[in-house]
């Protein structure tokens, strides 16, 4: 409704919306007891509907006894904030007289806030405190409006009068989160953050740390560490260029002289839609999970191969029900005819189906179903983490592969599916229907996590101890 009024005004007065911001003052808060406090959320979210909108904060503006109107001081303060916002839009940096309070929302950073592990060395921000609130700062003296977007919520960054903008978030879930900043309508990567390929592009990333329960994906002292190798291989079957890139994890013992003739099983591990071949290593901390599990004896030493899977690009539509995929299906002949032969020829692998597994997160789980269930002569182990598997009729899918449960259970030695309790993709209906047919499938729910890497780290950690045994 506000958008319609704004557009009508711009039309009637022949104004260009890109040159005319909409300034919206927030309501009386009265410490959370304002009569209209229920409208605050609607006002705060207006910039999501009208990109030229700027909300004028009413934080700490004093109010009258009716908790509906500001008092005189509150009106003066809100008015100053309006004026300063417009001045900045016009290219001026407002300066209040010495006897007038600064109309800048001060963000206090608690002593327990620490710089996140994803910050590029030499940067103080982003920070995270013990309540899991993140603090961001960027120097943008010419900017009019700066926003940080993380965990599906946008936060206005406040100017400090010195060319910097700052923001603090609500408490965030533990785990890894992509985030963007936005200056005057343009998304960009926080220059203080390491970059990660996700959302079909490079992104900033922020790790909200778990406690000791997360040690399984952290590097540990006193154990041997494997390597993640970058390879390029030739693929005549590729539609995106004949030279392709992949990463290969080799366990610590692979390069030990006494193991020079030892061969290893292989897990082909796929990422999700809009991510890339580096995602499992960087966001997923795959190599630390593998190192720790192998060192503890939970998992056998194995190679892990990660490829882009032709799903870096945005979702292309088309028919993508299970077994009839269009999005990412161009990877299937590449995997079967080019990548697997290359790995078997250039690494010391056990190249039979008994020693080959495939797993994937989200759309990588979809690809895993498509590939493994139509090539049981090449794979004997299968896993999905928040697998994006749709339109699956278990009685008829993949030429009836599940119809004979005894035969299937002999061919697939271990099948596993996990998802988050807050995930928008849940595999419980598939698990239930498979079990009804007599198919052996293990499953688990990651409590408190959604469609995110902490869910998938937990899934990988639970999956690999069952492989190649």
Coordinates of N, CA and C in Angstrom, one line a residue, residues 182-395:
X182 N 25.1 -4.3 0.8 CA 24.5 -3.6 -0.3 C 24.7 -2.1 0.0
X183 N 25.3 -1.4 -1.0 CA 25.5 0.0 -1.0 C 24.7 0.7 -2.0
X184 N 23.8 1.5 -1.6 CA 22.9 2.2 -2.6 C 22.3 1.3 -3.6
X185 N 21.9 0.2 -3.2 CA 21.1 -0.7 -4.1 C 22.0 -1.7 -4.9
X186 N 23.3 -1.8 -4.6 CA 24.1 -2.7 -5.3 C 24.7 -3.7 -4.3
X187 N 24.5 -5.0 -4.6 CA 25.1 -6.1 -3.7 C 26.6 -6.2 -4.0
X188 N 27.4 -6.4 -3.0 CA 28.8 -6.7 -3.1 C 29.3 -7.5 -2.0
X189 N 30.5 -8.0 -2.1 CA 31.1 -8.8 -1.0 C 31.9 -7.9 -0.1
X190 N 31.7 -8.1 1.2 CA 32.4 -7.4 2.2 C 33.9 -7.6 2.0
X191 N 34.6 -6.5 1.8 CA 36.1 -6.6 1.5 C 36.8 -7.2 2.7
X192 N 36.2 -7.3 3.9 CA 36.9 -7.8 5.1 C 36.7 -9.3 5.2
X193 N 35.9 -9.9 4.3 CA 35.6 -11.4 4.4 C 36.3 -12.2 3.3
X194 N 36.8 -13.4 3.7 CA 37.2 -14.4 2.7 C 35.9 -14.7 1.8
X195 N 36.2 -15.1 0.6 CA 35.1 -15.3 -0.3 C 34.8 -16.8 -0.5
X196 N 33.6 -17.1 -0.8 CA 33.1 -18.5 -1.0 C 32.1 -18.5 -2.1
X197 N 32.3 -19.6 -3.0 CA 31.3 -19.6 -4.1 C 30.0 -20.2 -3.6
X198 N 28.9 -19.5 -3.7 CA 27.6 -19.9 -3.3 C 26.6 -18.9 -3.8
X199 N 25.3 -19.3 -3.9 CA 24.3 -18.3 -4.4 C 24.6 -18.0 -5.9
X200 N 25.3 -18.9 -6.6 CA 25.7 -18.7 -8.0 C 26.7 -17.6 -8.2
X201 N 27.4 -17.2 -7.1 CA 28.5 -16.2 -7.3 C 29.3 -16.2 -6.0
X202 N 30.4 -15.4 -6.0 CA 31.2 -15.3 -4.8 C 30.5 -14.6 -3.8
X203 N 30.6 -15.0 -2.5 CA 29.9 -14.4 -1.4 C 30.9 -14.2 -0.2
X204 N 30.5 -13.3 0.7 CA 31.2 -13.3 2.0 C 30.7 -14.5 2.8
X205 N 31.4 -14.8 3.9 CA 31.0 -15.9 4.7 C 31.3 -15.7 6.2
X206 N 30.5 -16.2 7.0 CA 30.7 -16.0 8.5 C 30.4 -17.3 9.2
X207 N 31.3 -17.7 10.0 CA 31.1 -18.9 10.8 C 30.7 -18.5 12.3
X208 N 29.6 -19.0 12.7 CA 29.1 -18.8 14.1 C 29.6 -20.1 14.8
X209 N 30.5 -20.0 15.7 CA 31.2 -21.2 16.2 C 30.3 -22.0 17.1
X210 N 30.4 -23.3 17.0 CA 29.8 -24.3 17.9 C 30.8 -24.4 19.1
X211 N 30.4 -25.2 20.1 CA 31.2 -25.5 21.2 C 32.1 -26.7 20.8
X212 N 32.6 -27.5 21.8 CA 33.4 -28.7 21.6 C 32.7 -29.7 20.7
X213 N 31.4 -29.7 20.6 CA 30.7 -30.6 19.7 C 31.1 -30.5 18.3
X214 N 31.7 -29.3 17.9 CA 32.1 -29.1 16.5 C 33.5 -29.5 16.2
X215 N 34.2 -30.1 17.2 CA 35.6 -30.4 17.0 C 35.8 -31.4 15.9
X216 N 34.8 -32.2 15.5 CA 35.0 -33.1 14.4 C 35.3 -32.5 13.1
X217 N 34.9 -31.2 12.9 CA 35.2 -30.5 11.6 C 36.3 -29.4 11.8
X218 N 37.0 -29.5 12.9 CA 38.1 -28.5 13.1 C 39.4 -29.3 13.0
X219 N 40.5 -28.6 12.5 CA 41.8 -29.3 12.5 C 42.3 -29.6 13.9
X220 N 42.8 -30.7 14.1 CA 43.3 -31.1 15.4 C 44.8 -31.4 15.4
X221 N 45.4 -31.1 16.5 CA 46.8 -31.3 16.7 C 47.1 -32.8 17.0
X222 N 48.2 -33.3 16.7 CA 48.6 -34.6 17.1 C 48.1 -35.7 16.1
X223 N 47.5 -35.3 15.0 CA 47.1 -36.3 14.0 C 47.7 -36.0 12.7
X224 N 47.7 -37.0 11.8 CA 48.3 -36.7 10.4 C 47.1 -36.1 9.6
X225 N 47.5 -35.2 8.7 CA 46.6 -34.4 7.9 C 46.8 -34.8 6.4
X226 N 45.6 -35.0 5.7 CA 45.7 -35.3 4.3 C 45.8 -34.0 3.5
X227 N 45.7 -34.1 2.2 CA 45.8 -33.0 1.2 C 44.6 -32.9 0.4
X228 N 44.3 -31.7 -0.1 CA 43.3 -31.4 -1.1 C 44.0 -30.9 -2.3
X229 N 43.9 -31.7 -3.4 CA 44.7 -31.4 -4.6 C 43.7 -30.8 -5.7
X230 N 44.3 -29.9 -6.4 CA 43.5 -29.2 -7.5 C 44.0 -29.9 -8.8
X231 N 43.0 -30.4 -9.5 CA 43.3 -31.1 -10.8 C 42.5 -30.5 -11.9
X232 N 43.1 -30.6 -13.1 CA 42.3 -30.3 -14.4 C 42.4 -31.6 -15.2
X233 N 41.2 -31.9 -15.8 CA 41.2 -33.1 -16.6 C 40.4 -32.8 -17.9
X234 N 40.7 -33.5 -18.9 CA 40.1 -33.3 -20.2 C 38.8 -34.1 -20.4
X235 N 37.8 -33.4 -20.9 CA 36.4 -34.1 -20.9 C 35.8 -33.8 -22.3
X236 N 35.9 -34.7 -23.2 CA 35.2 -34.5 -24.5 C 33.7 -34.5 -24.4
X237 N 33.2 -35.0 -23.3 CA 31.7 -35.1 -23.1 C 31.1 -33.8 -22.4
X238 N 32.0 -32.8 -22.1 CA 31.5 -31.6 -21.4 C 30.9 -30.6 -22.4
X239 N 29.8 -30.0 -21.9 CA 29.1 -28.9 -22.7 C 29.6 -27.6 -22.3
X240 N 30.5 -27.5 -21.2 CA 30.9 -26.2 -20.8 C 32.5 -26.1 -20.9
X241 N 33.0 -26.6 -22.0 CA 34.4 -26.6 -22.2 C 35.1 -27.9 -21.9
X242 N 36.1 -28.3 -22.7 CA 36.7 -29.6 -22.6 C 37.6 -29.8 -21.4
X243 N 38.1 -28.7 -20.8 CA 39.0 -28.8 -19.7 C 38.2 -28.4 -18.4
X244 N 38.2 -29.3 -17.4 CA 37.4 -29.1 -16.2 C 38.2 -29.2 -15.0
X245 N 37.7 -28.6 -13.9 CA 38.5 -28.5 -12.7 C 37.8 -29.4 -11.6
X246 N 38.6 -30.1 -10.8 CA 38.0 -30.8 -9.7 C 39.0 -30.8 -8.5
X247 N 38.6 -31.1 -7.3 CA 39.4 -31.2 -6.1 C 39.4 -32.7 -5.7
X248 N 40.6 -33.1 -5.2 CA 40.7 -34.5 -4.8 C 41.4 -34.5 -3.4
X249 N 40.7 -35.1 -2.4 CA 41.2 -35.3 -1.1 C 42.0 -36.6 -1.1
X250 N 43.2 -36.6 -0.6 CA 43.9 -37.8 -0.4 C 44.3 -37.9 1.1
X251 N 44.1 -39.1 1.7 CA 44.4 -39.2 3.2 C 45.9 -39.0 3.5
X252 N 46.2 -38.8 4.7 CA 47.6 -38.5 5.1 C 48.5 -39.7 4.7
X253 N 48.1 -40.9 4.8 CA 48.9 -42.0 4.5 C 49.2 -42.2 3.0
X254 N 48.4 -41.5 2.2 CA 48.6 -41.8 0.7 C 50.0 -41.5 0.2
X255 N 50.7 -40.5 0.8 CA 52.0 -40.2 0.3 C 53.1 -40.8 1.1
X256 N 52.8 -41.6 2.1 CA 53.8 -42.3 2.9 C 54.5 -43.4 2.0
X257 N 55.8 -43.5 2.1 CA 56.5 -44.4 1.2 C 56.1 -45.8 1.3
X258 N 55.8 -46.3 2.5 CA 55.5 -47.7 2.7 C 54.1 -48.0 2.1
X259 N 53.3 -47.0 1.8 CA 52.0 -47.2 1.1 C 52.0 -47.0 -0.4
X260 N 53.2 -47.0 -1.0 CA 53.3 -46.6 -2.4 C 52.5 -47.5 -3.3
X261 N 52.2 -48.7 -2.9 CA 51.5 -49.6 -3.8 C 50.0 -49.8 -3.3
X262 N 49.7 -49.2 -2.2 CA 48.3 -49.4 -1.6 C 47.3 -48.6 -2.4
X263 N 46.1 -49.2 -2.6 CA 45.1 -48.6 -3.4 C 43.9 -48.3 -2.5
X264 N 43.1 -47.3 -2.9 CA 42.1 -46.7 -2.0 C 40.7 -46.6 -2.6
X265 N 39.7 -46.8 -1.8 CA 38.3 -46.6 -2.3 C 38.1 -45.1 -2.6
X266 N 37.0 -44.8 -3.3 CA 36.7 -43.4 -3.7 C 35.3 -43.0 -3.4
X267 N 35.1 -41.8 -2.8 CA 33.8 -41.2 -2.6 C 33.7 -40.0 -3.5
X268 N 32.7 -40.0 -4.4 CA 32.5 -38.8 -5.2 C 31.4 -38.0 -4.5
X269 N 31.8 -36.7 -4.1 CA 31.0 -35.9 -3.2 C 30.6 -34.6 -3.9
X270 N 29.3 -34.4 -4.0 CA 28.8 -33.3 -4.8 C 28.2 -32.2 -3.8
X271 N 28.3 -31.0 -4.2 CA 27.7 -29.8 -3.5 C 26.3 -29.5 -4.0
X272 N 25.8 -28.4 -3.6 CA 24.4 -28.0 -4.0 C 24.3 -27.0 -5.0
X273 N 23.0 -26.7 -5.4 CA 22.7 -25.7 -6.4 C 23.4 -24.4 -6.2
X274 N 24.1 -23.8 -7.2 CA 24.7 -22.5 -7.0 C 26.0 -22.5 -6.3
X275 N 26.5 -23.7 -6.0 CA 27.8 -23.7 -5.3 C 28.8 -24.4 -6.3
X276 N 30.1 -24.6 -5.9 CA 31.1 -25.1 -6.8 C 31.9 -26.2 -6.2
X277 N 32.9 -26.6 -6.9 CA 33.8 -27.7 -6.5 C 34.6 -27.4 -5.3
X278 N 34.8 -26.1 -4.9 CA 35.5 -25.8 -3.7 C 34.6 -25.7 -2.5
X279 N 33.3 -25.9 -2.6 CA 32.4 -25.6 -1.5 C 32.5 -26.6 -0.4
X280 N 32.7 -27.9 -0.7 CA 32.8 -28.9 0.4 C 34.1 -28.7 1.2
X281 N 35.2 -28.3 0.5 CA 36.4 -28.1 1.2 C 36.4 -26.8 2.0
X282 N 35.9 -25.7 1.5 CA 35.9 -24.4 2.2 C 34.8 -24.3 3.2
X283 N 33.5 -24.3 2.7 CA 32.4 -24.1 3.6 C 32.1 -25.4 4.4
X284 N 32.4 -26.5 3.8 CA 32.0 -27.8 4.5 C 33.1 -28.4 5.4
X285 N 34.3 -27.9 5.2 CA 35.5 -28.3 6.0 C 35.6 -29.9 5.9
X286 N 35.4 -30.3 4.7 CA 35.4 -31.8 4.4 C 36.7 -32.4 4.8
X287 N 37.9 -31.8 4.5 CA 39.2 -32.4 4.8 C 39.4 -32.6 6.3
X288 N 38.9 -31.7 7.1 CA 39.1 -31.9 8.6 C 38.2 -33.0 9.1
X289 N 37.0 -33.1 8.5 CA 36.1 -34.2 8.9 C 36.7 -35.5 8.6
X290 N 37.3 -35.6 7.4 CA 37.9 -36.8 6.9 C 39.2 -37.2 7.8
X291 N 40.0 -36.2 8.0 CA 41.3 -36.4 8.8 C 40.9 -36.9 10.2
X292 N 40.0 -36.3 10.8 CA 39.7 -36.6 12.2 C 39.0 -38.0 12.3
X293 N 38.1 -38.3 11.3 CA 37.4 -39.6 11.3 C 38.4 -40.7 11.0
X294 N 39.4 -40.5 10.1 CA 40.3 -41.5 9.8 C 41.3 -41.7 10.9
X295 N 41.8 -40.6 11.5 CA 42.7 -40.7 12.6 C 42.1 -41.5 13.8
X296 N 40.8 -41.3 14.1 CA 40.2 -42.0 15.2 C 39.8 -43.4 14.9
X297 N 39.9 -43.8 13.7 CA 39.5 -45.1 13.3 C 38.0 -45.3 12.9
X298 N 37.3 -44.2 12.9 CA 35.9 -44.2 12.6 C 35.7 -44.5 11.1
X299 N 36.5 -44.0 10.3 CA 36.4 -44.1 8.8 C 37.7 -44.7 8.3
X300 N 37.6 -45.5 7.2 CA 38.7 -46.1 6.5 C 39.3 -45.0 5.6
X301 N 40.6 -45.0 5.4 CA 41.2 -44.1 4.5 C 40.6 -44.2 3.1
X302 N 40.3 -43.0 2.5 CA 39.6 -43.0 1.2 C 40.0 -41.8 0.4
X303 N 39.8 -41.8 -0.9 CA 39.9 -40.5 -1.7 C 38.5 -39.9 -1.7
X304 N 38.4 -38.6 -1.8 CA 37.2 -37.9 -2.0 C 37.3 -36.9 -3.2
X305 N 36.5 -37.1 -4.2 CA 36.6 -36.3 -5.4 C 35.4 -35.3 -5.4
X306 N 35.7 -34.0 -5.7 CA 34.6 -33.0 -5.7 C 34.7 -32.2 -7.0
X307 N 33.6 -32.1 -7.7 CA 33.5 -31.5 -9.0 C 32.3 -30.5 -9.0
X308 N 32.3 -29.6 -10.0 CA 31.2 -28.5 -10.0 C 29.9 -29.1 -10.4
X309 N 29.8 -30.2 -11.1 CA 28.6 -30.9 -11.4 C 27.7 -30.1 -12.3
X310 N 28.2 -29.1 -13.0 CA 27.4 -28.2 -13.9 C 26.2 -27.6 -13.2
X311 N 26.3 -27.3 -11.9 CA 25.2 -26.6 -11.2 C 25.6 -25.3 -10.5
X312 N 26.7 -24.8 -11.0 CA 27.1 -23.5 -10.6 C 26.2 -22.4 -11.1
X313 N 25.7 -22.6 -12.3 CA 24.8 -21.6 -12.9 C 23.4 -21.6 -12.3
X314 N 22.6 -20.6 -12.4 CA 21.3 -20.6 -11.8 C 20.4 -21.7 -12.3
X315 N 19.4 -22.1 -11.5 CA 18.5 -23.2 -11.9 C 17.8 -22.8 -13.2
X316 N 17.8 -23.8 -14.2 CA 17.4 -23.5 -15.5 C 16.0 -24.0 -15.8
X317 N 15.2 -24.4 -14.8 CA 13.9 -24.9 -15.1 C 13.9 -26.2 -15.8
X318 N 12.8 -26.5 -16.5 CA 12.7 -27.8 -17.2 C 12.2 -28.9 -16.3
X319 N 12.3 -30.1 -16.8 CA 11.8 -31.3 -16.1 C 12.9 -31.7 -15.2
X320 N 12.7 -31.7 -13.9 CA 13.8 -32.1 -13.0 C 13.3 -33.0 -11.9
X321 N 12.2 -33.8 -12.2 CA 11.8 -34.8 -11.3 C 12.9 -35.9 -11.3
X322 N 12.9 -36.7 -10.3 CA 13.9 -37.7 -10.2 C 14.0 -38.6 -11.4
X323 N 15.2 -38.8 -11.9 CA 15.5 -39.6 -13.0 C 15.2 -39.0 -14.4
X324 N 14.7 -37.8 -14.4 CA 14.4 -37.1 -15.7 C 15.0 -35.7 -15.6
X325 N 16.1 -35.5 -15.0 CA 16.7 -34.2 -14.8 C 17.2 -33.5 -16.1
X326 N 17.1 -32.2 -16.1 CA 17.7 -31.4 -17.1 C 18.8 -30.5 -16.4
X327 N 18.5 -30.0 -15.3 CA 19.5 -29.2 -14.6 C 20.6 -30.0 -14.0
X328 N 21.8 -29.9 -14.4 CA 22.9 -30.6 -13.9 C 23.1 -32.0 -14.6
X329 N 22.2 -32.4 -15.4 CA 22.3 -33.7 -16.0 C 23.5 -33.8 -17.0
X330 N 23.9 -32.7 -17.5 CA 25.1 -32.7 -18.4 C 26.3 -33.2 -17.8
X331 N 26.3 -33.2 -16.4 CA 27.5 -33.7 -15.7 C 27.6 -35.2 -15.7
X332 N 26.4 -35.9 -15.9 CA 26.4 -37.4 -15.7 C 27.4 -38.1 -16.7
X333 N 27.3 -37.8 -18.0 CA 28.3 -38.5 -18.9 C 29.7 -38.1 -18.6
X334 N 29.9 -36.8 -18.1 CA 31.3 -36.4 -17.8 C 31.8 -37.2 -16.6
X335 N 31.0 -37.4 -15.6 CA 31.4 -38.2 -14.4 C 31.7 -39.6 -14.8
X336 N 30.8 -40.2 -15.5 CA 30.9 -41.7 -15.8 C 32.0 -42.0 -16.8
X337 N 32.2 -41.1 -17.8 CA 33.0 -41.4 -19.0 C 34.4 -40.7 -18.9
X338 N 34.5 -39.6 -18.1 CA 35.7 -38.8 -18.1 C 36.4 -38.7 -16.7
X339 N 35.6 -38.3 -15.7 CA 36.2 -38.1 -14.4 C 36.6 -39.4 -13.7
X340 N 35.7 -40.3 -13.7 CA 36.0 -41.6 -13.0 C 37.2 -42.3 -13.7
X341 N 37.2 -42.4 -15.0 CA 38.4 -43.0 -15.6 C 39.7 -42.2 -15.3
X342 N 39.6 -40.8 -15.3 CA 40.8 -40.0 -15.0 C 41.3 -40.3 -13.6
X343 N 40.4 -40.3 -12.6 CA 40.8 -40.6 -11.2 C 41.4 -42.0 -11.1
X344 N 40.8 -43.0 -11.7 CA 41.4 -44.3 -11.7 C 42.7 -44.5 -12.3
X345 N 43.0 -43.7 -13.4 CA 44.2 -43.7 -14.1 C 45.3 -42.9 -13.4
X346 N 45.0 -41.9 -12.7 CA 46.0 -41.0 -12.1 C 46.2 -41.1 -10.6
X347 N 45.3 -41.8 -10.0 CA 45.4 -42.0 -8.5 C 45.4 -43.5 -8.2
X348 N 45.9 -43.9 -7.1 CA 45.9 -45.3 -6.8 C 44.6 -45.7 -6.1
X349 N 43.6 -46.1 -7.0 CA 42.3 -46.4 -6.5 C 42.0 -47.8 -6.7
X350 N 41.0 -48.3 -5.9 CA 40.3 -49.5 -6.1 C 39.1 -49.2 -7.1
X351 N 39.2 -49.7 -8.3 CA 38.3 -49.2 -9.3 C 37.1 -50.0 -9.6
X352 N 36.7 -50.9 -8.7 CA 35.5 -51.7 -8.9 C 34.3 -51.0 -8.1
X353 N 33.1 -51.4 -8.4 CA 31.9 -50.8 -7.8 C 31.9 -50.9 -6.3
X354 N 32.5 -52.0 -5.8 CA 32.5 -52.2 -4.3 C 33.2 -51.2 -3.6
X355 N 34.1 -50.5 -4.3 CA 34.9 -49.4 -3.6 C 34.7 -48.1 -4.2
X356 N 33.4 -47.8 -4.6 CA 33.1 -46.5 -5.2 C 31.7 -46.1 -4.6
X357 N 31.7 -44.9 -4.0 CA 30.5 -44.3 -3.4 C 30.2 -43.0 -4.0
X358 N 29.0 -42.5 -3.8 CA 28.6 -41.2 -4.2 C 27.7 -40.6 -3.2
X359 N 27.8 -39.3 -2.9 CA 26.9 -38.6 -2.0 C 26.9 -37.2 -2.4
X360 N 25.8 -36.5 -2.0 CA 25.7 -35.0 -2.3 C 24.7 -34.3 -1.4
X361 N 24.9 -33.0 -1.3 CA 24.0 -32.2 -0.5 C 23.0 -31.5 -1.5
X362 N 21.8 -31.3 -1.0 CA 20.8 -30.6 -1.8 C 20.7 -31.1 -3.2
X363 N 21.0 -30.2 -4.2 CA 20.9 -30.7 -5.6 C 21.9 -31.8 -5.9
X364 N 23.0 -31.8 -5.2 CA 24.0 -32.8 -5.3 C 23.4 -34.2 -4.9
X365 N 22.5 -34.1 -3.9 CA 21.8 -35.4 -3.5 C 20.9 -35.8 -4.6
X366 N 20.2 -34.9 -5.3 CA 19.4 -35.2 -6.5 C 20.3 -35.9 -7.6
X367 N 21.5 -35.3 -7.8 CA 22.4 -35.9 -8.8 C 22.8 -37.3 -8.4
X368 N 23.1 -37.5 -7.1 CA 23.5 -38.8 -6.6 C 22.4 -39.8 -6.8
X369 N 21.2 -39.5 -6.6 CA 20.1 -40.5 -6.9 C 20.1 -40.8 -8.4
X370 N 20.2 -39.8 -9.2 CA 20.1 -40.0 -10.7 C 21.2 -40.9 -11.2
X371 N 22.4 -40.6 -10.6 CA 23.6 -41.3 -11.1 C 23.7 -42.7 -10.6
X372 N 23.6 -42.9 -9.3 CA 23.8 -44.2 -8.6 C 22.7 -45.2 -9.0
X373 N 21.5 -44.7 -8.9 CA 20.3 -45.6 -9.1 C 20.2 -46.1 -10.6
X374 N 20.9 -45.4 -11.5 CA 20.8 -45.8 -12.9 C 22.2 -46.4 -13.3
X375 N 23.1 -46.6 -12.3 CA 24.4 -47.2 -12.6 C 24.9 -48.0 -11.4
X376 N 24.0 -49.0 -11.1 CA 24.4 -49.8 -9.9 C 25.6 -50.7 -10.2
X377 N 26.0 -50.8 -11.5 CA 27.2 -51.6 -11.8 C 28.5 -50.8 -11.5
X378 N 28.3 -49.5 -11.1 CA 29.5 -48.7 -10.9 C 29.6 -48.2 -9.4
X379 N 28.5 -48.2 -8.6 CA 28.5 -47.7 -7.3 C 27.8 -48.7 -6.3
X380 N 28.3 -48.8 -5.1 CA 27.7 -49.6 -4.1 C 27.3 -48.9 -2.8
X381 N 27.5 -47.6 -2.8 CA 27.3 -46.8 -1.5 C 26.6 -45.5 -1.9
X382 N 25.7 -45.0 -1.1 CA 24.9 -43.9 -1.6 C 24.5 -43.0 -0.4
X383 N 24.6 -41.7 -0.5 CA 24.2 -40.8 0.6 C 23.7 -39.5 0.1
X384 N 22.7 -38.9 0.8 CA 22.2 -37.6 0.5 C 22.1 -36.8 1.8
X385 N 22.3 -35.5 1.7 CA 22.2 -34.6 2.8 C 21.3 -33.5 2.4
X386 N 20.1 -33.4 2.9 CA 19.0 -32.5 2.5 C 18.8 -32.6 1.0
X387 N 18.7 -33.9 0.5 CA 18.7 -34.1 -0.9 C 17.4 -33.6 -1.6
X388 N 17.7 -32.8 -2.7 CA 16.6 -32.2 -3.4 C 16.0 -33.2 -4.4
X389 N 15.2 -34.1 -3.8 CA 14.7 -35.2 -4.6 C 13.2 -35.0 -4.7
X390 N 12.6 -34.8 -5.9 CA 11.2 -34.4 -6.1 C 10.6 -35.4 -7.1
X391 N 9.3 -35.6 -7.0 CA 8.5 -36.4 -7.9 C 8.9 -37.8 -7.9
X392 N 9.3 -38.3 -6.7 CA 9.8 -39.7 -6.7 C 8.7 -40.7 -6.3
X393 N 8.3 -41.5 -7.2 CA 7.4 -42.6 -7.0 C 8.3 -43.8 -6.7
X394 N 8.5 -44.2 -5.5 CA 9.5 -45.2 -5.2 C 9.2 -46.6 -5.8
X395 N 7.9 -46.8 -6.2 CA 7.5 -48.1 -6.7 C 7.9 -48.2 -8.2

